[in-house]
Amino acid sequence: MDSDNATADTDLARLGGREVAEALGRAATVCVSTQRLAHALRHAWSERMHAEGARVWRTPDILPLTAWQRRLTERSATMDAGNGGEAPVILEQQQELIVWEQAAASAGVLDEVLQPRAIASAMMEAHALATGWAVRPDPATVPEGSDVAAFLRVRQVAEQQWKELAALPAPMLPWHAIDVIRARPQLLPREIVFLGFDLPKDAALRQTLAALGDAGVRVHLPSPAHAVGKTRLLRFPSFEDELHDAARYCREWLSRGESDIGIIIPHLMNVRDDVERVFSGVLHTTACGGEHDDDRPLYELSLGRRAIDEALIAAAFLFIEVLRPALALETWSRILHSPFTRAADRFGDSRVLLDARLRKRGREKETAAEVRMMAGAGANRDEDPLLQALGKLPQDAHRTPGAWVEVFLDVLDAFGWPGDDTLSSREFQARERFQELLREYGDLDAVLGPIPLTEALRRFRLLASERVFQVQSTGAPVQIMGVRESTGLRFTHCRV
């Protein structure tokens, strides 16, 4: 037990030091810079409780700073609602982006622009940065016709829309939380720790700390732990060579039985495929030796793939596409061969034959009615749930995003998505992620009115393309992550 205690204390010390461990013991709130650090700290605390022989314990209040600010704002809004006040609507990223698109269009900034969504996204990021640092240029000092002048013009329109919607965009959340801290100190914890904020603190965070201090809250800002060990600078002819060497570095430590290895890669999103290719080739159980669980991967990336690229989610979007007037032959082929439908095993052969008939017919596009007709009469068409679904599609109409969600769910239910087979852990998580996408899409009702089918499908696909699907961490011995995700974490062995 003493050895277990020492290990657990070491994990806590590496992440936050004795100050954080003692504060958690006093039930303090701990605000961290990233979700990954929150997860690591909660795990380290659970390990410590297990090592001390505890069977039950209070769940530690560990969460990202933005989540704490949102919770504080929502609790204050609940009090306002009880007093007859109106709670602000906190805009999600997709909702806020739509407002910026609409504002840019209204301000005439998107005229003759090839990528209007990218321009709106850049303005949204600029607003977040300026808001965090409390930078607000005077329009009178900005040259007319400049990019800054265009940004200020669009921001003025966006601010008017937020006011009309009684909405609070994400960059304004910290400032709203500061107002709550000053107005309602009864909602604050007695003690709060800020961990992992190693970079210079912007104006919003500095004022948050000051407001908490003025409210009598005991605030801790633990200094980052200094690395202990040797540091080397290595040079390589190419990034490919550096990747291979990093993978061999991990393999060497794994073969010695080590399991706390970090690989930090700037701009990981841009090189993810290369990283997976190299590490999959170099790291495998037979090459690394030692005792490893075959069901547990030797490495995992902190950055997931686009949600729409996950097979189960991609199948859902494929089935929703049948709402269109007609689909390309290749799309019908993928639908007919998909395993994520009801009775795919039972009617698999007849669907393959139907695909062959469609290909022999050779038309570029086919409607749902034509596909059903090509199936012919008889038991297969009348009993196959996929073909039954094609005969029950709603007619195109203008609907709100929330109403389109109901239509999408009806189609998926008719197809029997995600199929009859028991879902793997990854597939189960993918289904949950798709449900989250549906909820987020339905929330667009706050900023969008009724839209036609083509627009509904386009926006839903965009949402899934911009959201990440990340499989739940298995605690692999090698953790590969970007610079931001590594903030506040400590490893026994690390390569940057």
XYZ file of C-alpha atoms in Angstrom:
496
model
C 0.000 0.000 0.000
C 2.887 2.358 0.747
C 4.224 1.781 -2.767
C 0.782 2.468 -4.239
C 0.490 5.663 -2.201
C 3.899 6.835 -3.388
C 2.977 6.189 -7.030
C -0.362 7.993 -6.714
C 1.244 10.954 -4.951
C 3.908 11.069 -7.665
C 1.243 11.267 -10.391
C -0.501 14.131 -8.579
C 2.787 15.900 -7.913
C 3.804 15.728 -11.579
C 0.510 17.263 -12.667
C -0.029 19.918 -10.046
C 2.293 19.575 -7.096
C 1.508 19.337 -3.400
C -0.435 22.614 -3.460
C -3.035 21.166 -5.849
C -3.259 17.856 -3.970
C -3.878 19.648 -0.662
C -6.455 21.967 -2.252
C -8.336 18.978 -3.683
C -8.321 17.448 -0.217
C -10.129 20.581 0.981
C -12.735 20.183 -1.819
C -11.441 23.197 -3.761
C -12.519 23.861 -7.341
C -9.720 23.280 -9.881
C -9.968 25.108 -13.234
C -7.612 23.773 -15.894
C -6.620 24.908 -19.373
C -7.652 21.787 -21.317
C -10.086 18.887 -21.093
C -7.168 16.444 -21.340
C -5.508 17.935 -18.241
C -8.836 17.730 -16.387
C -9.128 14.042 -17.278
C -5.535 13.316 -16.212
C -5.966 15.122 -12.902
C -9.252 13.349 -12.113
C -7.615 10.008 -12.887
C -4.613 10.800 -10.656
C -6.943 11.759 -7.790
C -8.922 8.521 -8.188
C -5.680 6.530 -8.127
C -4.704 8.271 -4.917
C -8.056 7.496 -3.312
C -7.734 3.836 -4.314
C -4.202 3.724 -2.923
C -5.443 5.092 0.416
C -8.026 2.309 0.573
C -11.064 4.562 0.087
C -14.176 2.886 -1.303
C -16.171 6.072 -1.898
C -15.117 9.686 -2.085
C -16.423 13.061 -3.146
C -16.101 13.657 -6.885
C -13.420 16.341 -7.261
C -14.563 19.599 -8.846
C -12.066 19.608 -11.724
C -13.108 21.175 -15.023
C -11.842 23.410 -17.850
C -12.065 27.145 -17.164
C -14.665 27.693 -19.896
C -16.872 24.963 -18.395
C -16.648 26.611 -14.961
C -17.539 30.014 -16.446
C -20.522 28.479 -18.244
C -21.694 26.755 -15.040
C -21.388 29.996 -13.102
C -23.334 31.882 -15.775
C -26.083 29.244 -15.895
C -26.491 29.239 -12.100
C -26.790 33.007 -12.144
C -29.313 32.773 -14.991
C -31.386 30.350 -12.916
C -31.536 32.944 -10.152
C -32.497 35.627 -12.682
C -35.273 33.415 -14.039
C -36.600 32.984 -10.507
C -36.729 36.757 -10.181
C -38.461 37.211 -13.535
C -35.274 38.074 -15.423
C -34.246 36.762 -18.848
C -31.270 34.418 -19.094
C -28.862 34.979 -22.020
C -28.567 32.288 -24.672
C -24.951 31.115 -24.746
C -24.135 30.550 -28.405
C -22.314 27.396 -29.448
C -19.539 27.677 -32.023
C -21.737 26.712 -34.979
C -24.462 29.161 -33.961
C -21.966 31.975 -33.564
C -20.397 31.238 -36.952
C -23.805 31.498 -38.648
C -24.346 34.904 -37.048
C -20.963 36.031 -38.409
C -21.899 34.722 -41.869
C -25.182 36.594 -41.780
C -23.536 39.771 -40.473
C -20.805 39.669 -43.118
C -23.414 39.210 -45.845
C -25.505 42.090 -44.491
C -22.438 44.332 -44.342
C -21.576 43.557 -47.967
C -18.203 42.055 -47.064
C -18.868 38.727 -48.790
C -19.504 40.243 -52.222
C -17.255 38.510 -54.783
C -15.630 36.371 -52.063
C -14.812 32.786 -53.057
C -14.890 31.338 -49.523
C -17.456 33.290 -47.486
C -17.522 30.750 -44.646
C -13.744 30.946 -44.244
C -13.909 34.756 -44.085
C -16.652 34.604 -41.453
C -14.649 32.048 -39.459
C -11.539 34.244 -39.563
C -13.557 37.229 -38.315
C -15.002 35.130 -35.504
C -11.483 34.106 -34.421
C -10.296 37.698 -34.624
C -13.201 38.787 -32.425
C -12.352 36.081 -29.864
C -8.725 37.220 -29.722
C -9.584 40.919 -29.497
C -12.217 40.261 -26.817
C -9.889 38.163 -24.683
C -7.256 40.907 -24.685
C -9.828 43.714 -24.386
C -8.695 45.289 -27.654
C -11.334 47.509 -29.258
C -10.004 49.773 -32.025
C -11.638 53.133 -32.577
C -13.246 53.042 -36.054
C -12.279 56.688 -36.519
C -8.573 55.726 -36.439
C -8.883 52.857 -38.924
C -8.217 53.555 -42.644
C -11.368 53.264 -44.735
C -11.347 50.211 -47.003
C -8.882 48.249 -44.880
C -9.469 44.716 -43.593
C -9.791 46.069 -40.058
C -12.478 48.529 -41.174
C -14.404 45.660 -42.795
C -14.068 43.576 -39.615
C -15.360 46.415 -37.438
C -18.307 46.966 -39.770
C -19.267 43.283 -39.621
C -18.775 43.129 -35.856
C -21.194 46.027 -35.400
C -23.869 44.102 -37.324
C -23.122 40.901 -35.382
C -23.411 42.724 -32.052
C -26.815 44.030 -33.059
C -27.935 40.488 -33.912
C -26.686 39.182 -30.542
C -28.665 41.904 -28.840
C -31.843 41.008 -30.738
C -31.362 37.320 -29.918
C -30.506 38.039 -26.262
C -27.476 35.877 -27.008
C -24.011 35.638 -25.496
C -21.207 34.632 -27.921
C -18.465 32.414 -26.476
C -15.746 35.139 -26.373
C -18.002 37.256 -24.137
C -18.592 34.422 -21.655
C -15.501 35.211 -19.504
C -16.562 38.857 -19.188
C -20.115 37.898 -18.298
C -18.706 35.501 -15.693
C -16.679 38.359 -14.204
C -19.903 40.344 -13.773
C -21.452 37.341 -11.997
C -18.399 37.001 -9.719
C -18.793 40.629 -8.660
C -22.577 40.538 -8.325
C -23.108 37.111 -6.741
C -20.185 36.015 -4.554
C -22.513 33.462 -2.911
C -22.149 31.325 -6.055
C -18.357 31.114 -5.714
C -16.265 28.370 -4.097
C -14.183 29.255 -1.049
C -11.036 28.109 -2.781
C -10.086 27.795 -6.450
C -6.980 26.603 -8.280
C -5.963 27.623 -11.815
C -3.722 24.975 -13.358
C -2.032 24.722 -16.755
C -2.193 28.411 -17.673
C 1.499 28.645 -18.498
C 1.173 31.160 -21.346
C 0.713 34.907 -20.744
C -2.703 35.573 -19.235
C -5.040 37.670 -21.358
C -7.060 40.578 -19.968
C -10.141 38.416 -19.315
C -8.224 35.894 -17.200
C -6.356 38.616 -15.300
C -9.610 40.362 -14.416
C -11.192 37.035 -13.453
C -8.391 36.424 -10.951
C -8.707 39.971 -9.590
C -12.498 39.709 -9.217
C -12.194 36.389 -7.369
C -9.637 37.898 -5.004
C -11.883 40.897 -4.346
C -14.758 38.492 -3.573
C -12.693 36.811 -0.858
C -12.005 33.582 -2.730
C -8.660 31.957 -1.969
C -6.936 31.704 -5.374
C -4.005 29.393 -6.140
C -1.759 29.729 -9.185
C 0.767 26.876 -8.858
C 4.016 27.461 -10.713
C 4.735 24.969 -13.509
C 6.870 22.099 -12.272
C 10.416 22.198 -13.639
C 11.506 19.187 -15.659
C 14.039 16.954 -13.991
C 16.386 15.053 -16.263
C 18.525 15.431 -19.332
C 17.540 17.498 -22.346
C 18.972 17.010 -25.826
C 18.611 18.871 -29.102
C 18.471 16.584 -32.147
C 18.608 17.556 -35.799
C 17.210 15.571 -38.747
C 17.365 15.912 -42.534
C 13.563 15.842 -42.813
C 10.338 15.668 -40.824
C 9.901 12.059 -42.003
C 13.267 11.137 -40.455
C 12.306 12.900 -37.239
C 9.001 10.996 -37.055
C 10.716 7.635 -37.529
C 13.268 8.464 -34.850
C 10.510 9.522 -32.431
C 8.718 6.217 -33.023
C 11.939 4.263 -32.438
C 12.493 6.329 -29.282
C 9.088 5.148 -28.016
C 9.786 1.550 -29.015
C 13.042 1.591 -27.047
C 11.351 2.761 -23.842
C 8.429 0.377 -24.305
C 10.837 -2.551 -24.641
C 12.222 -1.575 -21.217
C 8.758 -1.729 -19.682
C 8.188 2.055 -19.525
C 4.634 3.341 -20.044
C 4.567 7.114 -19.540
C 5.814 8.492 -22.853
C 4.701 11.717 -24.498
C 5.237 12.849 -28.108
C 4.377 16.504 -28.743
C 3.892 17.505 -32.394
C 3.043 21.098 -33.411
C 0.272 21.344 -36.040
C -0.655 17.683 -35.476
C -3.845 18.071 -37.534
C -1.788 18.769 -40.669
C 0.437 15.683 -40.330
C -1.900 13.220 -38.629
C -1.895 10.675 -41.474
C 1.920 10.634 -41.619
C 2.122 10.215 -37.839
C -0.291 7.261 -37.864
C 1.511 5.605 -40.754
C 4.945 5.828 -39.137
C 3.951 4.946 -35.569
C 1.744 2.046 -36.705
C 4.681 0.653 -38.655
C 7.253 1.026 -35.884
C 5.132 0.332 -32.806
C 3.582 -3.093 -32.595
C 3.623 -5.674 -29.842
C 6.147 -8.038 -31.419
C 8.596 -5.227 -32.164
C 8.361 -3.626 -28.726
C 8.683 -6.778 -26.641
C 7.681 -6.697 -23.015
C 4.237 -7.555 -21.692
C 1.493 -5.637 -23.432
C -2.255 -6.175 -23.577
C -3.157 -6.970 -27.183
C -6.518 -5.219 -26.737
C -4.840 -2.004 -25.627
C -3.052 0.034 -28.309
C 0.545 1.046 -27.690
C -0.137 4.622 -28.760
C -3.050 6.997 -29.220
C -3.451 10.452 -30.706
C -5.141 13.209 -28.754
C -6.665 14.514 -31.970
C -9.570 12.577 -33.478
C -10.720 12.507 -37.068
C -13.564 14.460 -38.613
C -16.818 13.030 -37.319
C -18.159 12.565 -40.837
C -15.217 10.272 -41.707
C -16.192 7.710 -39.044
C -17.846 4.708 -40.744
C -21.002 4.561 -38.609
C -21.580 8.325 -38.899
C -20.765 8.340 -42.624
C -23.432 5.645 -43.116
C -26.017 7.812 -41.353
C -25.282 10.700 -43.722
C -25.446 8.294 -46.654
C -28.970 7.214 -45.710
C -30.142 10.786 -45.123
C -29.068 11.590 -48.680
C -32.035 9.539 -50.008
C -34.200 12.565 -49.190
C -32.777 14.215 -52.312
C -34.821 13.952 -55.537
C -32.238 11.615 -57.114
C -28.855 10.112 -56.226
C -25.799 9.118 -58.244
C -25.425 5.432 -59.071
C -22.310 5.160 -56.900
C -24.231 6.496 -53.891
C -26.978 3.902 -54.371
C -24.321 1.220 -54.558
C -22.841 2.272 -51.223
C -26.308 2.334 -49.640
C -27.174 -1.152 -50.904
C -23.857 -2.596 -49.676
C -23.888 -0.879 -46.273
C -23.819 -3.200 -43.216
C -25.425 -0.516 -41.028
C -29.046 -1.283 -41.999
C -31.679 -3.591 -40.562
C -31.598 -7.144 -42.012
C -28.406 -6.469 -43.992
C -27.398 -10.151 -43.690
C -30.808 -11.509 -44.648
C -31.270 -9.329 -47.745
C -27.605 -8.863 -48.630
C -27.694 -11.073 -51.727
C -30.837 -9.472 -53.169
C -29.377 -5.999 -52.604
C -26.212 -6.984 -54.452
C -28.336 -8.203 -57.372
C -30.289 -4.937 -57.321
C -27.012 -3.011 -57.449
C -25.967 -5.081 -60.465
C -29.275 -4.334 -62.251
C -28.859 -0.606 -61.589
C -25.317 -0.671 -62.954
C -26.406 -2.624 -66.030
C -29.100 -0.024 -66.618
C -26.309 2.549 -66.533
C -28.193 5.734 -65.712
C -26.222 8.496 -64.075
C -28.847 9.122 -61.365
C -31.793 7.199 -59.962
C -34.745 8.264 -57.798
C -35.877 6.264 -54.770
C -39.042 5.238 -56.626
C -37.008 3.973 -59.581
C -34.747 1.929 -57.324
C -37.789 0.296 -55.720
C -39.208 -0.435 -59.160
C -35.937 -2.033 -60.281
C -36.119 -4.345 -57.261
C -39.179 -5.928 -58.828
C -42.262 -7.244 -57.091
C -42.279 -10.027 -54.547
C -41.109 -10.878 -51.049
C -37.717 -9.195 -51.291
C -39.132 -5.776 -52.067
C -42.084 -6.070 -49.716
C -40.045 -7.364 -46.746
C -36.659 -5.670 -47.147
C -36.710 -2.731 -44.663
C -34.324 -0.754 -46.856
C -36.708 -0.886 -49.832
C -39.681 -0.238 -47.562
C -37.953 2.906 -46.313
C -37.543 4.177 -49.885
C -41.312 4.138 -50.273
C -41.972 6.265 -47.169
C -39.792 9.311 -47.771
C -41.317 12.724 -46.937
C -41.651 15.362 -49.608
C -39.146 18.213 -49.685
C -40.207 21.318 -47.767
C -38.836 24.279 -45.829
C -38.253 23.338 -42.201
C -36.255 24.656 -39.262
C -33.067 22.712 -38.409
C -34.831 21.201 -35.397
C -37.678 19.976 -37.608
C -35.183 18.547 -40.104
C -33.598 16.581 -37.242
C -36.929 14.808 -36.746
C -37.049 13.973 -40.464
C -33.459 12.651 -40.387
C -34.281 10.465 -37.380
C -37.370 9.063 -39.138
C -35.269 8.104 -42.175
C -32.574 6.462 -40.051
C -35.187 4.584 -38.068
C -36.773 3.323 -41.291
C -33.375 2.093 -42.511
C -32.706 0.437 -39.155
C -29.464 2.348 -38.637
C -27.014 1.401 -37.146
C -27.938 -2.198 -38.037
C -28.601 -5.462 -36.231
C -25.081 -6.363 -35.081
C -23.895 -5.611 -31.555
C -21.927 -2.363 -31.649
C -18.272 -2.324 -30.748
C -17.051 0.207 -28.189
C -15.902 2.510 -30.997
C -19.214 2.200 -32.851
C -21.185 2.845 -29.676
C -19.171 6.035 -29.099
C -19.710 7.030 -32.744
C -23.483 6.641 -32.334
C -23.362 8.827 -29.225
C -21.318 11.408 -31.132
C -23.887 11.448 -33.931
C -26.657 12.063 -31.380
C -24.640 15.044 -30.110
C -24.348 16.350 -33.689
C -28.115 16.100 -34.080
C -28.677 18.046 -30.856
C -26.167 20.704 -31.882
C -27.781 20.969 -35.314
C -31.232 21.348 -33.756
C -29.893 24.220 -31.644
C -29.418 26.221 -34.863
C -33.120 27.104 -34.590
C -31.940 29.996 -32.407
C -30.185 31.652 -35.381
C -31.801 30.089 -38.480
C -35.362 30.030 -39.756
C -36.902 27.445 -42.106
C -34.493 26.242 -44.801
C -34.914 23.913 -47.829
C -33.607 20.344 -47.917
C -30.457 21.134 -49.895
C -29.464 23.832 -47.403
C -30.363 21.584 -44.459
C -28.171 18.744 -45.735
C -25.319 21.124 -46.595
C -25.252 22.693 -43.138
C -25.553 19.361 -41.328
C -22.699 17.916 -43.380
C -20.599 21.013 -42.692
C -21.211 20.604 -38.975
C -20.050 16.978 -39.026
C -17.026 17.945 -41.146
C -15.959 20.585 -38.623
C -16.519 18.447 -35.524
C -14.082 15.817 -34.298
C -14.813 12.256 -33.272
C -12.337 11.157 -30.619
C -12.456 7.616 -29.270
C -12.326 7.506 -25.474
C -8.772 7.237 -24.183
C -7.576 3.740 -23.311
C -4.569 4.991 -21.368
C -2.071 3.857 -24.008
C 1.579 4.038 -22.843
C 2.476 6.444 -25.672
C 0.428 9.645 -25.917
C 0.806 11.727 -29.108
C -0.656 15.223 -28.955
C -0.408 18.799 -30.135
C 1.190 21.616 -28.182
C -2.059 22.961 -26.750
C -3.243 19.532 -25.577
C 0.029 18.982 -23.724
C -0.363 22.085 -21.552
C 0.096 21.214 -17.892
C 0.888 17.529 -18.515
C 4.103 15.835 -17.394
C 5.724 12.674 -18.771
C 8.542 10.425 -17.610
C 9.892 10.446 -21.189
C 9.016 13.110 -23.734
C 9.977 14.039 -27.278
C 8.896 17.325 -28.868
